[in-house]
Amino acid sequence: MTRLLIMGPPGAGKGTQAVGLAERIGGAHISTGDIFRENVANETELGKTAKKYMDAGQYVPDEVTNAMVRDRLKQPDAESFVLDGYPRTADQVDELDTILAEIGAKLDGVIALVVEDREELVQRMIKRAETSGRADDTEEVIRHRQDVYDEETAALVPIYRDHGILHEVDGTGAIDDVAARIGAVVDSL
């Protein structure tokens, strides 16, 4: 069983790499975005609660997000997994540790995709917005997401470094090249 977290700034390729990484380890790709959409579509109690916040354009509170992740990690296909999009804050790191302890598990590694050139990230996101029809992904919104990552989620890097499970991987270049660098890290775990 392998349990991983992939993180990095918006545009670093987390989602793309997480899918291939989950296949590589024979585990579930657990994306908070997917969890939200599934709970809303299935009209679960958590989904109904999350939808109220989402419809109002607000962040879904941690307690709802944490409950959804807890439920997802307890499902049978999640013995091995790649977490994508969670945790995003130091409080969520603590909650994830609690959830994993409840199921007798721990993270084996954290893959942090590093892309030093912020403009490269912005251009990747703009291109993705154009090709995927995401009209709400304006350059202003994309730059704001970069700021939010810097202010909140980047703080997780030193936390996981202190845990001794952080592996920083160069996220620049072709998708296959980045995947090969990630694969080398996973092979070393």
GROMACS .gro file of N, CA and C in nm, residues 14-162:
model
  447
   14LYS      N    1  -0.045   1.925  -1.104
   14LYS     CA    2  -0.083   1.828  -1.000
   14LYS      C    3  -0.187   1.728  -1.049
   15GLY      N    4  -0.294   1.778  -1.105
   15GLY     CA    5  -0.403   1.689  -1.149
   15GLY      C    6  -0.356   1.591  -1.254
   16THR      N    7  -0.284   1.641  -1.353
   16THR     CA    8  -0.233   1.555  -1.460
   16THR      C    9  -0.141   1.448  -1.403
   17GLN      N   10  -0.049   1.487  -1.318
   17GLN     CA   11   0.047   1.392  -1.261
   17GLN      C   12  -0.019   1.298  -1.162
   18ALA      N   13  -0.119   1.346  -1.087
   18ALA     CA   14  -0.185   1.262  -0.987
   18ALA      C   15  -0.255   1.143  -1.051
   19VAL      N   16  -0.317   1.164  -1.167
   19VAL     CA   17  -0.387   1.055  -1.235
   19VAL      C   18  -0.288   0.944  -1.271
   20GLY      N   19  -0.178   0.980  -1.334
   20GLY     CA   20  -0.077   0.881  -1.372
   20GLY      C   21  -0.011   0.816  -1.252
   21LEU      N   22   0.010   0.894  -1.149
   21LEU     CA   23   0.072   0.843  -1.027
   21LEU      C   24  -0.019   0.741  -0.958
   22ALA      N   25  -0.149   0.770  -0.955
   22ALA     CA   26  -0.244   0.675  -0.895
   22ALA      C   27  -0.243   0.543  -0.972
   23GLU      N   28  -0.237   0.552  -1.104
   23GLU     CA   29  -0.229   0.430  -1.185
   23GLU      C   30  -0.101   0.354  -1.154
   24ARG      N   31   0.009   0.426  -1.141
   24ARG     CA   32   0.139   0.364  -1.115
   24ARG      C   33   0.138   0.284  -0.985
   25ILE      N   34   0.074   0.339  -0.880
   25ILE     CA   35   0.073   0.271  -0.750
   25ILE      C   36  -0.049   0.178  -0.734
   26GLY      N   37  -0.136   0.177  -0.833
   26GLY     CA   38  -0.256   0.093  -0.824
   26GLY      C   39  -0.352   0.141  -0.718
   27GLY      N   40  -0.361   0.273  -0.703
   27GLY     CA   41  -0.446   0.330  -0.600
   27GLY      C   42  -0.547   0.429  -0.656
   28ALA      N   43  -0.620   0.489  -0.566
   28ALA     CA   44  -0.723   0.585  -0.602
   28ALA      C   45  -0.662   0.725  -0.616
   29HIS      N   46  -0.711   0.799  -0.715
   29HIS     CA   47  -0.679   0.942  -0.727
   29HIS      C   48  -0.790   1.014  -0.652
   30ILE      N   49  -0.755   1.076  -0.541
   30ILE     CA   50  -0.855   1.142  -0.457
   30ILE      C   51  -0.836   1.293  -0.467
   31SER      N   52  -0.924   1.353  -0.544
   31SER     CA   53  -0.922   1.498  -0.567
   31SER      C   54  -1.039   1.560  -0.492
   32THR      N   55  -1.011   1.665  -0.414
   32THR     CA   56  -1.120   1.729  -0.341
   32THR      C   57  -1.225   1.784  -0.436
   33GLY      N   58  -1.183   1.835  -0.551
   33GLY     CA   59  -1.280   1.885  -0.649
   33GLY      C   60  -1.375   1.775  -0.691
   34ASP      N   61  -1.321   1.656  -0.718
   34ASP     CA   62  -1.405   1.541  -0.756
   34ASP      C   63  -1.497   1.500  -0.642
   35ILE      N   64  -1.444   1.502  -0.519
   35ILE     CA   65  -1.525   1.465  -0.403
   35ILE      C   66  -1.642   1.562  -0.388
   36PHE      N   67  -1.616   1.691  -0.402
   36PHE     CA   68  -1.723   1.791  -0.393
   36PHE      C   69  -1.829   1.763  -0.499
   37ARG      N   70  -1.785   1.747  -0.625
   37ARG     CA   71  -1.880   1.726  -0.734
   37ARG      C   72  -1.963   1.599  -0.713
   38GLU      N   73  -1.899   1.491  -0.667
   38GLU     CA   74  -1.970   1.366  -0.644
   38GLU      C   75  -2.074   1.379  -0.534
   39ASN      N   76  -2.036   1.443  -0.422
   39ASN     CA   77  -2.130   1.460  -0.312
   39ASN      C   78  -2.247   1.550  -0.351
   40VAL      N   79  -2.219   1.655  -0.427
   40VAL     CA   80  -2.326   1.745  -0.472
   40VAL      C   81  -2.418   1.669  -0.568
   41ALA      N   82  -2.360   1.598  -0.665
   41ALA     CA   83  -2.440   1.525  -0.764
   41ALA      C   84  -2.526   1.417  -0.699
   42ASN      N   85  -2.473   1.351  -0.597
   42ASN     CA   86  -2.547   1.245  -0.528
   42ASN      C   87  -2.637   1.299  -0.418
   43GLU      N   88  -2.636   1.430  -0.400
   43GLU     CA   89  -2.719   1.497  -0.300
   43GLU      C   90  -2.705   1.438  -0.161
   44THR      N   91  -2.577   1.407  -0.124
   44THR     CA   92  -2.552   1.361   0.012
   44THR      C   93  -2.573   1.480   0.106
   45GLU      N   94  -2.584   1.451   0.234
   45GLU     CA   95  -2.600   1.562   0.330
   45GLU      C   96  -2.482   1.658   0.322
   46LEU      N   97  -2.360   1.602   0.314
   46LEU     CA   98  -2.242   1.687   0.302
   46LEU      C   99  -2.245   1.765   0.171
   47GLY      N  100  -2.290   1.700   0.064
   47GLY     CA  101  -2.300   1.765  -0.066
   47GLY      C  102  -2.398   1.881  -0.064
   48LYS      N  103  -2.512   1.863   0.003
   48LYS     CA  104  -2.611   1.970   0.013
   48LYS      C  105  -2.554   2.088   0.090
   49THR      N  106  -2.481   2.058   0.196
   49THR     CA  107  -2.418   2.165   0.276
   49THR      C  108  -2.313   2.238   0.192
   50ALA      N  109  -2.227   2.162   0.125
   50ALA     CA  110  -2.122   2.223   0.043
   50ALA      C  111  -2.183   2.309  -0.068
   51LYS      N  112  -2.290   2.261  -0.128
   51LYS     CA  113  -2.353   2.332  -0.240
   51LYS      C  114  -2.400   2.470  -0.198
   52LYS      N  115  -2.452   2.481  -0.076
   52LYS     CA  116  -2.498   2.612  -0.027
   52LYS      C  117  -2.383   2.713  -0.031
   53TYR      N  118  -2.265   2.671   0.014
   53TYR     CA  119  -2.150   2.761   0.014
   53TYR      C  120  -2.102   2.788  -0.129
   54MET      N  121  -2.095   2.681  -0.209
   54MET     CA  122  -2.046   2.695  -0.346
   54MET      C  123  -2.138   2.787  -0.427
   55ASP      N  124  -2.270   2.770  -0.411
   55ASP     CA  125  -2.365   2.854  -0.484
   55ASP      C  126  -2.354   3.000  -0.444
   56ALA      N  127  -2.311   3.024  -0.320
   56ALA     CA  128  -2.294   3.161  -0.272
   56ALA      C  129  -2.156   3.216  -0.306
   57GLY      N  130  -2.074   3.135  -0.375
   57GLY     CA  131  -1.940   3.180  -0.412
   57GLY      C  132  -1.844   3.184  -0.295
   58GLN      N  133  -1.873   3.105  -0.191
   58GLN     CA  134  -1.788   3.104  -0.071
   58GLN      C  135  -1.708   2.974  -0.065
   59TYR      N  136  -1.599   2.977   0.013
   59TYR     CA  137  -1.523   2.856   0.036
   59TYR      C  138  -1.607   2.759   0.120
   60VAL      N  139  -1.595   2.632   0.090
   60VAL     CA  140  -1.659   2.530   0.171
   60VAL      C  141  -1.579   2.522   0.301
   61PRO      N  142  -1.645   2.532   0.418
   61PRO     CA  143  -1.572   2.529   0.545
   61PRO      C  144  -1.492   2.401   0.564
   62ASP      N  145  -1.383   2.413   0.639
   62ASP     CA  146  -1.295   2.299   0.665
   62ASP      C  147  -1.371   2.179   0.719
   63GLU      N  148  -1.465   2.203   0.811
   63GLU     CA  149  -1.533   2.087   0.872
   63GLU      C  150  -1.609   2.005   0.768
   64VAL      N  151  -1.663   2.069   0.665
   64VAL     CA  152  -1.733   1.996   0.559
   64VAL      C  153  -1.632   1.924   0.470
   65THR      N  154  -1.527   1.996   0.430
   65THR     CA  155  -1.422   1.936   0.347
   65THR      C  156  -1.358   1.818   0.420
   66ASN      N  157  -1.324   1.837   0.546
   66ASN     CA  158  -1.261   1.731   0.625
   66ASN      C  159  -1.351   1.608   0.633
   67ALA      N  160  -1.481   1.629   0.653
   67ALA     CA  161  -1.575   1.517   0.662
   67ALA      C  162  -1.582   1.441   0.530
   68MET      N  163  -1.581   1.513   0.419
   68MET     CA  164  -1.585   1.447   0.288
   68MET      C  165  -1.458   1.365   0.264
   69VAL      N  166  -1.343   1.422   0.299
   69VAL     CA  167  -1.216   1.350   0.281
   69VAL      C  168  -1.213   1.228   0.373
   70ARG      N  169  -1.258   1.243   0.498
   70ARG     CA  170  -1.262   1.130   0.592
   70ARG      C  171  -1.345   1.017   0.533
   71ASP      N  172  -1.463   1.049   0.482
   71ASP     CA  173  -1.550   0.949   0.422
   71ASP      C  174  -1.483   0.882   0.303
   72ARG      N  175  -1.418   0.961   0.217
   72ARG     CA  176  -1.356   0.907   0.096
   72ARG      C  177  -1.238   0.815   0.130
   73LEU      N  178  -1.158   0.852   0.229
   73LEU     CA  179  -1.042   0.771   0.265
   73LEU      C  180  -1.080   0.640   0.332
   74LYS      N  181  -1.203   0.630   0.379
   74LYS     CA  182  -1.249   0.505   0.442
   74LYS      C  183  -1.310   0.409   0.342
   75GLN      N  184  -1.319   0.449   0.215
   75GLN     CA  185  -1.376   0.361   0.113
   75GLN      C  186  -1.275   0.254   0.073
   76PRO      N  187  -1.324   0.136   0.034
   76PRO     CA  188  -1.236   0.021   0.009
   76PRO      C  189  -1.127   0.044  -0.097
   77ASP      N  190  -1.154   0.127  -0.197
   77ASP     CA  191  -1.055   0.145  -0.304
   77ASP      C  192  -0.943   0.240  -0.265
   78ALA      N  193  -0.949   0.294  -0.142
   78ALA     CA  194  -0.852   0.395  -0.099
   78ALA      C  195  -0.744   0.340  -0.007
   79GLU      N  196  -0.717   0.210  -0.016
   79GLU     CA  197  -0.606   0.157   0.064
   79GLU      C  198  -0.475   0.220   0.019
   80SER      N  199  -0.458   0.232  -0.114
   80SER     CA  200  -0.349   0.309  -0.172
   80SER      C  201  -0.412   0.429  -0.239
   81PHE      N  202  -0.348   0.546  -0.229
   81PHE     CA  203  -0.410   0.663  -0.287
   81PHE      C  204  -0.308   0.773  -0.316
   82VAL      N  205  -0.352   0.867  -0.400
   82VAL     CA  206  -0.281   0.992  -0.422
   82VAL      C  207  -0.381   1.103  -0.391
   83LEU      N  208  -0.353   1.181  -0.288
   83LEU     CA  209  -0.436   1.295  -0.254
   83LEU      C  210  -0.396   1.414  -0.340
   84ASP      N  211  -0.495   1.484  -0.393
   84ASP     CA  212  -0.473   1.597  -0.483
   84ASP      C  213  -0.568   1.709  -0.442
   85GLY      N  214  -0.513   1.817  -0.388
   85GLY     CA  215  -0.597   1.931  -0.350
   85GLY      C  216  -0.633   1.936  -0.202
   86TYR      N  217  -0.580   1.846  -0.126
   86TYR     CA  218  -0.605   1.842   0.018
   86TYR      C  219  -0.485   1.773   0.081
   87PRO      N  220  -0.433   1.827   0.188
   87PRO     CA  221  -0.473   1.947   0.260
   87PRO      C  222  -0.421   2.074   0.192
   88ARG      N  223  -0.486   2.185   0.223
   88ARG     CA  224  -0.446   2.316   0.170
   88ARG      C  225  -0.397   2.410   0.280
   89THR      N  226  -0.424   2.375   0.405
   89THR     CA  227  -0.385   2.461   0.517
   89THR      C  228  -0.321   2.375   0.626
   90ALA      N  229  -0.251   2.443   0.717
   90ALA     CA  230  -0.187   2.372   0.828
   90ALA      C  231  -0.291   2.300   0.914
   91ASP      N  232  -0.408   2.361   0.936
   91ASP     CA  233  -0.513   2.296   1.013
   91ASP      C  234  -0.559   2.167   0.945
   92GLN      N  235  -0.566   2.169   0.810
   92GLN     CA  236  -0.606   2.049   0.737
   92GLN      C  237  -0.497   1.941   0.744
   93VAL      N  238  -0.371   1.981   0.755
   93VAL     CA  239  -0.264   1.883   0.774
   93VAL      C  240  -0.289   1.805   0.903
   94ASP      N  241  -0.319   1.878   1.010
   94ASP     CA  242  -0.347   1.813   1.139
   94ASP      C  243  -0.468   1.720   1.128
   95GLU      N  244  -0.571   1.767   1.059
   95GLU     CA  245  -0.692   1.685   1.044
   95GLU      C  246  -0.663   1.560   0.961
   96LEU      N  247  -0.584   1.574   0.854
   96LEU     CA  248  -0.548   1.458   0.773
   96LEU      C  249  -0.472   1.356   0.857
   97ASP      N  250  -0.380   1.403   0.940
   97ASP     CA  251  -0.306   1.312   1.028
   97ASP      C  252  -0.403   1.235   1.119
   98THR      N  253  -0.504   1.305   1.170
   98THR     CA  254  -0.605   1.242   1.257
   98THR      C  255  -0.686   1.139   1.180
   99ILE      N  256  -0.730   1.176   1.059
   99ILE     CA  257  -0.809   1.084   0.976
   99ILE      C  258  -0.728   0.958   0.947
  100LEU      N  259  -0.603   0.977   0.906
  100LEU     CA  260  -0.519   0.861   0.873
  100LEU      C  261  -0.495   0.773   0.996
  101ALA      N  262  -0.475   0.835   1.112
  101ALA     CA  263  -0.456   0.758   1.235
  101ALA      C  264  -0.580   0.674   1.266
  102GLU      N  265  -0.698   0.730   1.238
  102GLU     CA  266  -0.824   0.658   1.262
  102GLU      C  267  -0.832   0.530   1.180
  103ILE      N  268  -0.772   0.531   1.061
  103ILE     CA  269  -0.779   0.412   0.974
  103ILE      C  270  -0.647   0.332   0.977
  104GLY      N  271  -0.560   0.368   1.071
  104GLY     CA  272  -0.435   0.296   1.087
  104GLY      C  273  -0.337   0.316   0.973
  105ALA      N  274  -0.332   0.437   0.920
  105ALA     CA  275  -0.247   0.465   0.805
  105ALA      C  276  -0.165   0.592   0.829
  106LYS      N  277  -0.072   0.617   0.738
  106LYS     CA  278   0.005   0.741   0.739
  106LYS      C  279   0.050   0.767   0.596
  107LEU      N  280   0.088   0.892   0.570
  107LEU     CA  281   0.140   0.925   0.437
  107LEU      C  282   0.279   0.865   0.421
  108ASP      N  283   0.305   0.808   0.305
  108ASP     CA  284   0.437   0.755   0.274
  108ASP      C  285   0.527   0.861   0.213
  109GLY      N  286   0.465   0.958   0.148
  109GLY     CA  287   0.544   1.063   0.086
  109GLY      C  288   0.458   1.177   0.038
  110VAL      N  289   0.520   1.293   0.028
  110VAL     CA  290   0.456   1.413  -0.026
  110VAL      C  291   0.542   1.459  -0.144
  111ILE      N  292   0.480   1.462  -0.261
  111ILE     CA  293   0.548   1.508  -0.382
  111ILE      C  294   0.509   1.654  -0.400
  112ALA      N  295   0.607   1.744  -0.392
  112ALA     CA  296   0.582   1.886  -0.414
  112ALA      C  297   0.640   1.925  -0.549
  113LEU      N  298   0.552   1.958  -0.643
  113LEU     CA  299   0.598   2.002  -0.774
  113LEU      C  300   0.647   2.146  -0.764
  114VAL      N  301   0.767   2.169  -0.810
  114VAL     CA  302   0.830   2.301  -0.800
  114VAL      C  303   0.843   2.360  -0.940
  115VAL      N  304   0.785   2.477  -0.956
  115VAL     CA  305   0.801   2.554  -1.079
  115VAL      C  306   0.836   2.696  -1.035
  116GLU      N  307   0.961   2.733  -1.053
  116GLU     CA  308   1.009   2.862  -1.003
  116GLU      C  309   0.953   2.981  -1.080
  117ASP      N  310   0.927   2.963  -1.210
  117ASP     CA  311   0.883   3.072  -1.296
  117ASP      C  312   0.732   3.088  -1.288
  118ARG      N  313   0.688   3.186  -1.210
  118ARG     CA  314   0.545   3.210  -1.190
  118ARG      C  315   0.475   3.240  -1.323
  119GLU      N  316   0.543   3.311  -1.412
  119GLU     CA  317   0.482   3.344  -1.542
  119GLU      C  318   0.453   3.217  -1.621
  120GLU      N  319   0.540   3.117  -1.610
  120GLU     CA  320   0.514   2.990  -1.678
  120GLU      C  321   0.385   2.928  -1.627
  121LEU      N  322   0.365   2.933  -1.495
  121LEU     CA  323   0.243   2.879  -1.435
  121LEU      C  324   0.120   2.955  -1.485
  122VAL      N  325   0.129   3.087  -1.487
  122VAL     CA  326   0.016   3.169  -1.531
  122VAL      C  327  -0.017   3.137  -1.677
  123GLN      N  328   0.084   3.127  -1.761
  123GLN     CA  329   0.061   3.099  -1.902
  123GLN      C  330   0.003   2.959  -1.922
  124ARG      N  331   0.047   2.861  -1.844
  124ARG     CA  332  -0.011   2.726  -1.850
  124ARG      C  333  -0.160   2.731  -1.819
  125MET      N  334  -0.194   2.807  -1.714
  125MET     CA  335  -0.334   2.815  -1.671
  125MET      C  336  -0.420   2.889  -1.774
  126ILE      N  337  -0.364   2.994  -1.833
  126ILE     CA  338  -0.438   3.067  -1.937
  126ILE      C  339  -0.464   2.975  -2.055
  127LYS      N  340  -0.362   2.899  -2.094
  127LYS     CA  341  -0.377   2.806  -2.206
  127LYS      C  342  -0.482   2.700  -2.173
  128ARG      N  343  -0.477   2.647  -2.050
  128ARG     CA  344  -0.575   2.547  -2.009
  128ARG      C  345  -0.716   2.605  -2.012
  129ALA      N  346  -0.730   2.730  -1.967
  129ALA     CA  347  -0.860   2.795  -1.967
  129ALA      C  348  -0.915   2.808  -2.110
  130GLU      N  349  -0.826   2.841  -2.202
  130GLU     CA  350  -0.868   2.857  -2.342
  130GLU      C  351  -0.908   2.723  -2.403
  131THR      N  352  -0.830   2.618  -2.376
  131THR     CA  353  -0.858   2.488  -2.440
  131THR      C  354  -0.971   2.412  -2.373
  132SER      N  355  -0.998   2.441  -2.245
  132SER     CA  356  -1.103   2.367  -2.175
  132SER      C  357  -1.231   2.447  -2.162
  133GLY      N  358  -1.232   2.569  -2.216
  133GLY     CA  359  -1.353   2.650  -2.211
  133GLY      C  360  -1.387   2.703  -2.074
  134ARG      N  361  -1.287   2.721  -1.990
  134ARG     CA  362  -1.310   2.774  -1.854
  134ARG      C  363  -1.308   2.927  -1.860
  135ALA      N  364  -1.420   2.985  -1.895
  135ALA     CA  365  -1.428   3.129  -1.911
  135ALA      C  366  -1.403   3.204  -1.781
  136ASP      N  367  -1.428   3.137  -1.668
  136ASP     CA  368  -1.408   3.204  -1.538
  136ASP      C  369  -1.261   3.209  -1.498
  137ASP      N  370  -1.176   3.137  -1.569
  137ASP     CA  371  -1.032   3.139  -1.540
  137ASP      C  372  -0.965   3.255  -1.615
  138THR      N  373  -0.992   3.374  -1.568
  138THR     CA  374  -0.929   3.492  -1.628
  138THR      C  375  -0.788   3.505  -1.572
  139GLU      N  376  -0.708   3.586  -1.638
  139GLU     CA  377  -0.571   3.606  -1.590
  139GLU      C  378  -0.572   3.661  -1.448
  140GLU      N  379  -0.665   3.750  -1.417
  140GLU     CA  380  -0.674   3.807  -1.283
  140GLU      C  381  -0.705   3.698  -1.179
  141VAL      N  382  -0.799   3.610  -1.211
  141VAL     CA  383  -0.835   3.501  -1.119
  141VAL      C  384  -0.717   3.406  -1.102
  142ILE      N  385  -0.650   3.377  -1.212
  142ILE     CA  386  -0.534   3.286  -1.208
  142ILE      C  387  -0.424   3.344  -1.120
  143ARG      N  388  -0.396   3.472  -1.136
  143ARG     CA  389  -0.292   3.535  -1.053
  143ARG      C  390  -0.334   3.536  -0.906
  144HIS      N  391  -0.462   3.556  -0.880
  144HIS     CA  392  -0.511   3.553  -0.741
  144HIS      C  393  -0.491   3.414  -0.680
  145ARG      N  394  -0.518   3.308  -0.758
  145ARG     CA  395  -0.498   3.172  -0.707
  145ARG      C  396  -0.352   3.148  -0.672
  146GLN      N  397  -0.262   3.204  -0.751
  146GLN     CA  398  -0.118   3.191  -0.721
  146GLN      C  399  -0.089   3.257  -0.587
  147ASP      N  400  -0.146   3.376  -0.564
  147ASP     CA  401  -0.125   3.447  -0.438
  147ASP      C  402  -0.179   3.366  -0.320
  148VAL      N  403  -0.299   3.310  -0.335
  148VAL     CA  404  -0.359   3.230  -0.228
  148VAL      C  405  -0.271   3.109  -0.197
  149TYR      N  406  -0.219   3.044  -0.301
  149TYR     CA  407  -0.129   2.931  -0.279
  149TYR      C  408  -0.007   2.976  -0.197
  150ASP      N  409   0.053   3.089  -0.240
  150ASP     CA  410   0.171   3.140  -0.170
  150ASP      C  411   0.140   3.172  -0.023
  151GLU      N  412   0.022   3.227   0.002
  151GLU     CA  413  -0.015   3.270   0.137
  151GLU      C  414  -0.055   3.154   0.228
  152GLU      N  415  -0.118   3.050   0.172
  152GLU     CA  416  -0.174   2.944   0.255
  152GLU      C  417  -0.105   2.809   0.236
  153THR      N  418  -0.108   2.758   0.115
  153THR     CA  419  -0.067   2.619   0.093
  153THR      C  420   0.083   2.601   0.090
  154ALA      N  421   0.157   2.699   0.043
  154ALA     CA  422   0.304   2.686   0.039
  154ALA      C  423   0.360   2.663   0.179
  155ALA      N  424   0.288   2.705   0.282
  155ALA     CA  425   0.332   2.685   0.420
  155ALA      C  426   0.336   2.537   0.458
  156LEU      N  427   0.274   2.450   0.377
  156LEU     CA  428   0.276   2.307   0.408
  156LEU      C  429   0.410   2.243   0.375
  157VAL      N  430   0.484   2.305   0.283
  157VAL     CA  431   0.613   2.248   0.242
  157VAL      C  432   0.706   2.229   0.362
  158PRO      N  433   0.730   2.332   0.444
  158PRO     CA  434   0.819   2.309   0.559
  158PRO      C  435   0.760   2.212   0.662
  159ILE      N  436   0.628   2.206   0.673
  159ILE     CA  437   0.565   2.111   0.767
  159ILE      C  438   0.601   1.969   0.725
  160TYR      N  439   0.582   1.939   0.597
  160TYR     CA  440   0.611   1.803   0.550
  160TYR      C  441   0.761   1.776   0.542
  161ARG      N  442   0.840   1.881   0.522
  161ARG     CA  443   0.986   1.863   0.527
  161ARG      C  444   1.024   1.821   0.670
  162ASP      N  445   0.964   1.886   0.770
  162ASP     CA  446   0.991   1.850   0.910
  162ASP      C  447   0.945   1.708   0.942
   0.00000   0.00000   0.00000
